[in-house]
Each structure stands twice: as C-alpha cells, then as structure tokens.
Amino acid sequence: MNITVLQEYLPIFAGAFLLTIKIGLAGVALAFVIGVAGAFARYFKIPVFSAIIKCYVELFRNTPLLVQLFFIYYGLPVMGIRISAEICGILGLGLLGGSYMTESLRSGLEAVPKIQTESAFSLGFSRPQTFMSVILPQAFSISVPALVANVIFLLKETSVFSAISLMDLMFTAKDLIGLYYNTTESLFMLVVFYIIMLLPVSVLGSIAEKRSRLKMFGSD
Amino acid sequence: MNEILKIEHLTKKYDDLTVLDDISLAVNKGEVLVIVGPSGCGKSTLLRCINGLEDIQDGKVSIDGKTGMVFQSYELFPHMTVLQNLMLAPVKVQKRKKDEVKKEAGQLLERVGLSAKKNNYPRQLSGGQKQRVAIVRALIMHPEVLLFDEVTAALDPEMVREVLDVILDLAKQDKTMLIVTHEMAFARAIADRVIFLEGGSIIEDTTPAQFFDAPRSERARKFLRTFEFENVH
C-alpha cells in the first residue's frame, strides 16, 4: 500500500464522507419522523391512516433501495416533479428507513402495558400527549437495539447512491479505482471511512440503551 | 342534596356478555361510596365506565367535574421520577405553572410521608410507596370524584395499612370517593354507603352498618361469609 496515495486520497474521501454523512443523517432523521408518525397511526389504529401505513411498510420493506431510488430519481421528473439528487437520496433513505422504524417502534409500543395508556387517559392526556410523553419514551427504550440496527443499516445503504450519481464514499472509491487503478488504497480508505461513520453509532447506541434501561429497570 | 355523580340506566356489554346491567346510582358531594362484590361482578368496569375508559352501550354517566383514578397496579410512569410523574399532567394537561405544581407536589408528598422520595424512580419504591404516589398523582389534578380500583390488592399485607391510612385521611377531608375493595374492615370504617354488586346489578345499596350486620339479600350474606372462618379447634 502506498502511503503517498493514501495522503492524496484523504481529502477526496473526506469530502465524500461529509456528503454521505449529510444525506445519511438527513435520511435517518426523516426515517424517524415517518417512523413515529407511522407507529402512532398503527398503535391507536387510526382509521384509514393505519391501513395506509401498513401498505407503505410492506411496499418499502420488500423492495430494494436501488429500485426505490430509480423510481424517485427517474420517475418523479416524468410526473413533472424535479428534485436534486441529494433530496432524492434523502427521500429514498427516509422512506425506506421509515418503514423499518415504524415496525421497530411498533414492537416497542406493543410491549408497553396497555394500562399505562389508560392511566394517562385517566389523567386527562390526549392521545398525542399520551403517545409522546408516556408511551413512546418507554417504547423507545425497549426498541433501542432495533433502532440502532436500523440506523446502521440505513447509513450503509447510502452505498447505492452512486446509482443516482451522488458522490458518496462508494462512488468515490469506484471512481478512483477506475481512474488510477489504486484498488488497495481506495478500498482501504473506503473501509476506514465507513468504520469512522458507523462505529460511533454503535457506541452511542449501546450507551443510549444502557441509560434508558437503567432509568426504567435499574439495578439497585 | 348536592349530587356530583349521576348514573342512569348504565349498560355495558362486551359483545354478548352483559357486564353492567341497567345500573342507576347517584353520589353526593363528600360521600364515600364503597363498592363490594364477588370477582367479575362488574365493580372495576363500573369505575372504568365512570372514568370514560370504557364506551357504554346504553344509559348515561354525568359528572360535575373531573374524575381521578387510582389503579390496582399503580401505573406510575417508569421512565420518570416521582416528581415528574406528579407534575406531568398538571403542567401538560391543565397548563398550570411549574412552580405552583411543584410546590403542591411537595406538600402532598409530605402529607403521605414521601418527601424524601421525590427524585426517585418508581422502581426504587416499594408497592405501598408507589401506590401512595399514584394517589397523590390523582389528587394533584384536583378531581371532584376519586375512583379507587382495588388499590391494595397487589400489595404485600404489611403495606396495605399505609395506603388505606392515606385514603382514610382523604375521607376526613370530605373528598367524594368511590372505592372498590376487598378489605372489608376498611370498607366498613370508611364507607358512608355500601353498594353490593353481583352479576352486573346492584343487589344492595345501604349503610355500612346495615350491610355488614344485617344484609338483606341472601347473596350478600353468602358473599360476606366468604370472609369469615370457623374455629377449627
């Protein structure tokens, strides 16, 4: 492995890394928003919405992100909607992630005893208040491992963004290999940057898990 | 008569099963009503209907004000401290000022002997302590009517007393209360009026003295006998 090449590649990968992180995190944030809304509709069995969410989850969980991106990137312009590749990536990731988040949160919600909801209702809470203040925080703590797994999965899925010509990490590595044939160096940088991106998520995830569990279940 | 709660021809069904059958009942302000009866007679369901947790198939429940309910299993919010449990509803639902609610929470906790526990999580409390916090959580909302659903049934025997004492104290302050319980000695001590419920109907509606000493119906006599033991020696 050539150190000089690695040094040359560093800024290029750093740029790609920032773009990947930016789109990845925005997509994850969107996924959480969709997940919370979807889980709310499913938990309270809101008419119509609950059914729509169910279809949405099945549709997006059971199709590859690549196909979804193609639909958004090439399909929307046909319908007269023009969006940038970045927005397209965020939207694709958010919609895919939303389906996973909905299901992960829902399993957590189902694990919270129903009488907690009743207890909140009897204190006068509305359904959204009950959900946000009482049930969701408890469900969250139950769902943390699944949610962290989703975040890692979604950040890794950014590797298909090259298909819609976003200069993410994967695109950059493939590009550099094609141009200069420095395969080893390129792949090495690729692995390093993916680890830099994902390791903190794993670590923060397990801290979040421990903290939320300690609060509710404790050890003393 | 100052009626605070009026139930007219209340009927509650789960599919084909009638749980409450044409219940009519009026409760006056300051009255302590104890509801007793065998398991499955509809006692808890009656409280849940009054509190709006169950939809009813027929009849009407009218309350002059709010109700507050205390459950058998406490149902404190496990992810919040005692103080957060107490403050959440007054601040979020009633939009009261945090300082004022915090002050009241402190006073109420003091009264039930739990000042030292305000920053603890529910898991760090005993069953009796949790139940006292749950009572305070209902009280701090200033309900007109308090509903107690077998609040000592899940407690170890030595913790029953501390919870019942809190409720006795509330009775002295002329709170309107509907109490479902299996603690017969407590029922007799606290009740202004006893309702005996069986098969979803009110079988007796009378004074505690009358009910416990000379119940009119054979069914009530039979029910009360289940709490007595013959001397075996």
XYZ file of C-alpha atoms in Angstrom:
453
model
C 0.000 0.000 0.000
C 1.304 3.404 -0.987
C 1.195 5.998 1.780
C 1.524 8.917 -0.621
C -1.563 7.754 -2.480
C -3.474 7.480 0.794
C -2.462 11.040 1.673
C -3.629 12.253 -1.713
C -6.916 10.418 -1.389
C -7.634 11.627 2.127
C -9.245 14.984 1.216
C -11.224 13.394 -1.603
C -12.640 10.740 0.704
C -13.198 13.304 3.430
C -15.381 15.300 1.052
C -17.325 12.190 0.063
C -17.598 11.274 3.726
C -19.211 14.608 4.582
C -21.723 14.254 1.773
C -22.531 10.681 2.805
C -22.970 11.732 6.441
C -25.116 14.703 5.460
C -27.503 12.715 3.294
C -27.343 9.711 5.593
C -28.263 11.649 8.726
C -30.962 13.666 6.982
C -32.409 10.395 5.673
C -32.259 8.831 9.141
C -33.955 11.893 10.651
C -36.728 11.662 8.072
C -36.993 7.941 8.790
C -37.523 8.674 12.500
C -40.218 11.246 11.785
C -42.048 8.830 9.480
C -41.496 6.010 11.961
C -43.004 7.920 14.897
C -45.989 9.085 12.835
C -46.490 5.611 11.367
C -46.213 3.919 14.739
C -48.738 6.397 16.196
C -51.276 5.588 13.482
C -50.738 1.862 13.908
C -50.756 1.954 17.729
C -54.049 3.818 18.020
C -55.427 2.050 14.929
C -56.365 5.404 13.390
C -58.869 4.572 10.634
C -57.577 4.803 7.051
C -54.102 6.007 8.156
C -53.347 2.725 9.868
C -54.169 0.838 6.647
C -52.138 3.252 4.528
C -49.132 2.856 6.834
C -49.451 -0.911 6.685
C -49.343 -0.873 2.868
C -46.487 1.626 2.881
C -44.420 -0.507 5.265
C -44.896 -3.645 3.198
C -44.141 -1.813 -0.046
C -40.905 -0.217 1.125
C -39.625 -3.062 3.270
C -39.969 -5.513 0.439
C -38.315 -3.561 -2.362
C -34.612 -2.701 -2.651
C -33.484 0.877 -2.059
C -31.946 0.909 -5.522
C -35.343 0.339 -7.121
C -36.938 2.966 -4.892
C -34.239 5.465 -5.836
C -34.777 4.782 -9.532
C -38.469 5.435 -9.100
C -37.847 8.703 -7.278
C -34.960 9.849 -9.450
C -36.277 8.892 -12.870
C -39.988 8.516 -12.131
C -40.798 11.839 -10.455
C -39.452 14.008 -13.320
C -41.796 12.125 -15.652
C -44.635 13.340 -13.444
C -43.229 16.847 -13.671
C -41.570 16.904 -10.241
C -37.913 17.865 -10.392
C -35.704 17.376 -7.358
C -31.953 17.296 -6.891
C -30.048 14.034 -6.497
C -29.351 14.901 -2.857
C -33.001 15.416 -1.963
C -33.731 12.275 -3.903
C -31.238 10.345 -1.784
C -32.651 11.747 1.459
C -36.197 10.960 0.372
C -35.292 7.416 -0.671
C -33.419 6.690 2.513
C -36.131 8.317 4.646
C -38.930 6.336 3.051
C -37.091 3.043 3.290
C -35.999 3.789 6.858
C -39.470 4.984 7.826
C -40.878 1.558 7.098
C -38.278 -0.120 9.284
C -38.613 2.464 12.062
C -42.405 2.126 12.094
C -42.142 -1.595 12.690
C -39.358 -1.354 15.271
C -41.214 1.299 17.254
C -44.469 -0.584 16.967
C -42.956 -3.684 18.529
C -41.713 -1.496 21.383
C -45.117 0.149 21.766
C -46.880 -3.192 21.944
C -44.557 -4.186 24.785
C -45.702 -1.250 26.957
C -48.662 -2.403 29.082
C -51.985 -1.082 27.756
C -52.954 0.122 31.208
C -50.200 2.742 31.013
C -52.197 4.325 28.214
C -55.346 4.122 30.320
C -53.545 5.611 33.260
C -52.512 8.559 31.089
C -56.035 8.917 29.672
C -57.459 8.984 33.177
C -55.125 11.902 33.940
C -56.680 13.753 31.039
C -53.949 13.311 28.432
C -54.950 13.421 24.786
C -53.824 10.630 22.507
C -50.843 12.575 21.083
C -49.787 13.651 24.602
C -50.100 10.094 25.885
C -48.082 8.866 22.957
C -45.275 11.404 23.107
C -44.871 11.753 26.880
C -45.820 8.377 28.265
C -45.799 5.501 25.786
C -43.152 6.438 23.225
C -40.323 7.059 25.728
C -40.923 3.618 27.211
C -41.230 2.002 23.782
C -38.058 3.765 22.724
C -36.062 2.225 25.483
C -37.365 -1.215 24.523
C -36.706 -0.585 20.827
C -33.231 0.952 21.108
C -31.315 -2.117 19.829
C -33.615 -2.433 16.819
C -33.484 1.305 16.136
C -29.696 1.387 16.280
C -29.547 -1.582 13.902
C -31.828 0.370 11.547
C -29.626 3.460 11.669
C -26.517 1.428 10.849
C -28.343 -0.387 8.067
C -29.556 2.897 6.586
C -26.145 4.550 6.705
C -24.690 1.550 4.904
C -27.444 1.705 2.325
C -26.068 5.079 1.240
C -23.606 2.992 -0.799
C -26.214 2.595 -3.543
C -26.421 6.384 -4.015
C -23.783 6.152 -6.720
C -26.598 4.849 -8.921
C -28.108 8.324 -8.960
C -24.650 9.890 -9.397
C -24.236 11.174 -5.850
C -20.558 11.448 -4.973
C -20.784 9.353 -1.828
C -17.996 7.155 -0.404
C -18.759 4.203 -2.643
C -18.974 6.347 -5.773
C -15.662 7.990 -4.941
C -13.877 4.687 -4.373
C -15.189 3.201 -7.613
C -14.328 6.385 -9.459
C -10.751 6.466 -8.182
C -10.222 2.786 -8.922
C -11.457 3.360 -12.463
C -9.176 6.353 -12.942
C -5.917 5.283 -11.299
C -6.189 1.552 -10.593
C -5.111 2.072 -6.962
C -7.544 -0.583 -5.848
C -5.958 -1.429 -2.491
C -5.639 2.171 -1.348
C -9.145 3.068 -2.480
C -10.778 0.105 -0.785
C -8.729 0.691 2.349
C -9.931 4.296 2.583
C -13.477 3.160 1.874
C -13.452 0.692 4.759
C -11.802 3.196 7.113
C -14.386 5.892 6.397
C -17.339 3.539 6.748
C -15.987 2.475 10.122
C -15.438 6.095 11.161
C -19.054 6.742 10.248
C -20.621 3.691 11.854
C -18.569 2.924 14.942
C -19.810 5.993 16.857
C -23.395 4.979 16.052
C -22.840 1.549 17.611
C -21.147 3.029 20.659
C -23.695 5.803 21.182
C -26.435 3.252 20.639
C -25.271 0.993 23.420
C -24.838 3.975 25.750
C -28.386 5.100 24.942
C -29.631 1.585 25.557
C -27.922 1.294 28.937
C -29.086 4.712 30.078
C -32.721 4.263 29.171
C -32.790 0.765 30.672
C -31.134 1.920 33.873
C -33.812 4.563 34.349
C -36.708 2.168 33.999
C -35.369 -1.134 35.231
C -32.238 -0.116 37.147
C -30.030 -2.350 39.189
C -30.458 -1.015 42.703
C -78.817 17.068 48.128
C -75.732 18.047 46.202
C -75.345 15.410 43.516
C -71.920 15.251 41.951
C -72.204 11.991 40.018
C -75.294 10.551 38.429
C -75.506 7.253 36.601
C -78.721 6.476 34.779
C -79.540 3.060 33.340
C -75.920 2.284 32.537
C -75.442 -0.864 30.484
C -72.061 -2.188 29.452
C -71.596 -5.188 27.190
C -68.603 -6.963 25.738
C -70.151 -8.444 22.616
C -72.903 -10.669 24.005
C -71.705 -10.600 27.589
C -73.529 -8.051 29.723
C -71.136 -6.816 32.402
C -73.250 -4.000 33.805
C -76.991 -4.287 33.574
C -79.092 -1.147 33.912
C -77.175 0.477 36.772
C -78.593 3.662 38.259
C -76.775 5.442 41.017
C -76.350 8.950 42.394
C -73.476 10.078 44.589
C -73.482 13.252 46.653
C -70.590 15.602 47.199
C -68.377 14.409 50.021
C -69.871 10.958 50.064
C -67.672 7.865 50.354
C -69.187 5.008 48.436
C -67.696 1.555 48.802
C -68.459 -0.983 46.114
C -68.085 -4.632 47.036
C -68.969 -7.882 45.357
C -67.512 -11.127 44.073
C -64.832 -11.151 41.371
C -66.200 -10.489 37.942
C -69.324 -8.745 39.222
C -68.503 -5.591 37.268
C -67.055 -3.406 40.063
C -63.951 -2.379 38.161
C -65.872 -1.991 34.940
C -68.259 0.387 36.705
C -65.336 2.621 37.729
C -63.895 2.427 34.231
C -67.224 3.478 32.739
C -67.435 6.438 35.117
C -63.905 7.419 34.168
C -64.601 7.194 30.450
C -62.148 4.354 29.815
C -64.958 2.152 28.504
C -67.580 3.014 25.960
C -71.062 2.230 27.213
C -73.862 0.611 25.279
C -76.773 2.298 26.991
C -77.542 4.861 29.651
C -75.796 7.970 30.839
C -72.999 8.956 33.205
C -72.899 12.606 34.244
C -70.227 14.059 36.485
C -69.996 17.571 37.813
C -66.259 17.996 37.233
C -63.328 15.698 36.668
C -62.579 12.248 37.999
C -59.258 10.885 39.137
C -58.480 7.191 39.178
C -56.032 5.031 41.096
C -55.340 1.568 39.686
C -54.544 -1.716 41.370
C -51.143 -1.839 39.680
C -50.286 1.859 40.400
C -49.274 2.546 36.795
C -46.724 5.193 37.597
C -44.702 6.139 34.535
C -41.488 4.099 34.953
C -39.268 6.428 32.921
C -39.945 9.415 35.186
C -39.091 10.318 38.750
C -41.802 10.629 41.382
C -41.866 14.404 40.976
C -42.022 14.165 37.178
C -44.862 11.673 37.488
C -46.775 14.138 39.632
C -46.071 17.221 37.543
C -46.606 15.911 34.031
C -50.397 16.056 33.868
C -50.953 19.346 35.758
C -48.385 21.087 33.556
C -49.260 19.491 30.216
C -52.999 18.973 30.549
C -54.060 21.733 32.900
C -51.349 24.164 31.734
C -50.577 25.143 35.299
C -47.364 26.902 36.277
C -44.454 24.579 37.056
C -43.519 26.346 40.301
C -47.020 26.174 41.675
C -47.417 22.489 40.760
C -44.028 21.635 42.210
C -44.966 23.326 45.477
C -48.232 21.437 45.683
C -46.497 18.161 44.802
C -44.074 18.779 47.658
C -46.908 19.438 50.111
C -48.867 16.372 49.050
C -45.798 14.125 49.200
C -45.110 15.456 52.656
C -48.613 14.517 53.711
C -48.210 10.914 52.555
C -44.731 10.745 54.086
C -42.758 10.515 50.854
C -40.910 13.834 50.683
C -37.586 12.020 50.615
C -38.568 10.024 47.533
C -39.421 12.810 45.126
C -36.346 12.308 42.957
C -36.519 8.521 42.947
C -37.758 6.402 40.085
C -40.800 4.160 40.649
C -38.626 1.030 40.532
C -36.861 2.265 43.659
C -40.095 2.382 45.676
C -42.000 -0.340 47.483
C -45.513 -1.250 46.334
C -47.092 0.753 49.132
C -44.981 3.794 48.340
C -45.816 3.544 44.647
C -49.487 3.393 45.446
C -49.275 6.458 47.683
C -47.555 8.331 44.853
C -50.298 7.174 42.495
C -52.903 8.599 44.884
C -51.042 11.911 45.028
C -50.825 11.910 41.226
C -54.610 11.658 41.051
C -55.110 14.263 43.811
C -52.885 16.922 42.321
C -55.293 17.205 39.371
C -57.979 18.386 41.840
C -60.626 15.912 40.744
C -64.184 16.219 42.027
C -64.506 12.470 42.353
C -61.771 9.975 43.199
C -62.029 6.395 41.981
C -60.045 3.652 43.706
C -59.881 0.318 41.931
C -58.722 -2.372 44.378
C -55.728 -0.248 45.259
C -54.391 -2.635 47.900
C -54.990 -5.908 46.059
C -51.467 -6.089 44.619
C -49.715 -5.099 47.853
C -47.927 -7.165 50.445
C -50.064 -7.296 53.594
C -47.747 -5.099 55.640
C -48.085 -2.292 53.096
C -51.856 -2.299 52.920
C -52.248 -0.192 56.026
C -50.088 2.743 54.877
C -52.173 3.077 51.720
C -55.521 2.716 53.473
C -54.476 5.378 56.012
C -53.964 7.846 53.177
C -57.461 7.120 51.877
C -58.950 7.433 55.381
C -57.254 10.803 55.650
C -58.900 11.862 52.379
C -62.287 10.828 53.717
C -61.777 13.172 56.665
C -61.257 15.991 54.176
C -64.696 15.277 52.711
C -63.453 14.071 49.341
C -66.013 12.329 47.195
C -64.758 8.816 46.641
C -65.858 5.590 45.000
C -63.844 2.717 46.379
C -63.748 -0.832 45.070
C -62.125 -3.048 47.677
C -61.904 -6.481 49.210
C -60.740 -5.090 52.561
C -64.000 -5.485 54.468
C -62.840 -3.941 57.752
C -61.618 -0.903 55.842
C -64.831 -0.745 53.844
C -66.876 -0.687 57.000
C -64.696 2.002 58.571
C -64.634 4.389 55.647
C -67.964 3.945 53.888
C -70.881 6.340 54.146
C -72.717 3.946 51.904
C -72.102 0.428 50.591
C -73.093 -0.911 47.201
C -73.170 -4.666 46.745
C -72.804 -5.591 43.116
C -73.385 -9.015 41.661
C -73.857 -10.178 38.087
C -73.698 -6.585 36.878
C -76.604 -5.399 39.027
C -76.856 -3.505 42.294
C -78.184 -6.007 44.836
C -77.880 -3.783 47.898
C -77.419 -0.059 48.368
C -77.340 0.703 52.053
C -75.413 1.887 55.116
C -72.282 0.006 56.180
C -73.861 -0.993 59.495
C -76.894 -2.435 57.770
C -74.835 -4.189 55.096
C -72.255 -5.799 57.331
C -74.501 -6.618 60.316
C -77.751 -7.487 58.673
C -77.548 -7.781 54.914
C -80.987 -8.086 53.393
C -80.206 -10.373 50.493
C -79.122 -13.999 50.724
C -76.470 -13.287 48.091
C -74.835 -10.583 50.205
C -74.910 -12.882 53.254
C -73.231 -15.591 51.213
C -70.623 -13.133 49.941
C -69.818 -11.876 53.439
C -69.494 -15.422 54.758
C -66.529 -15.972 52.433
C -64.548 -13.576 54.622
C -65.276 -15.489 57.827
C -63.543 -18.527 59.180
C -64.929 -21.130 61.567
C -62.783 -22.026 64.520
C -61.343 -25.421 63.634
C -60.168 -26.431 67.140
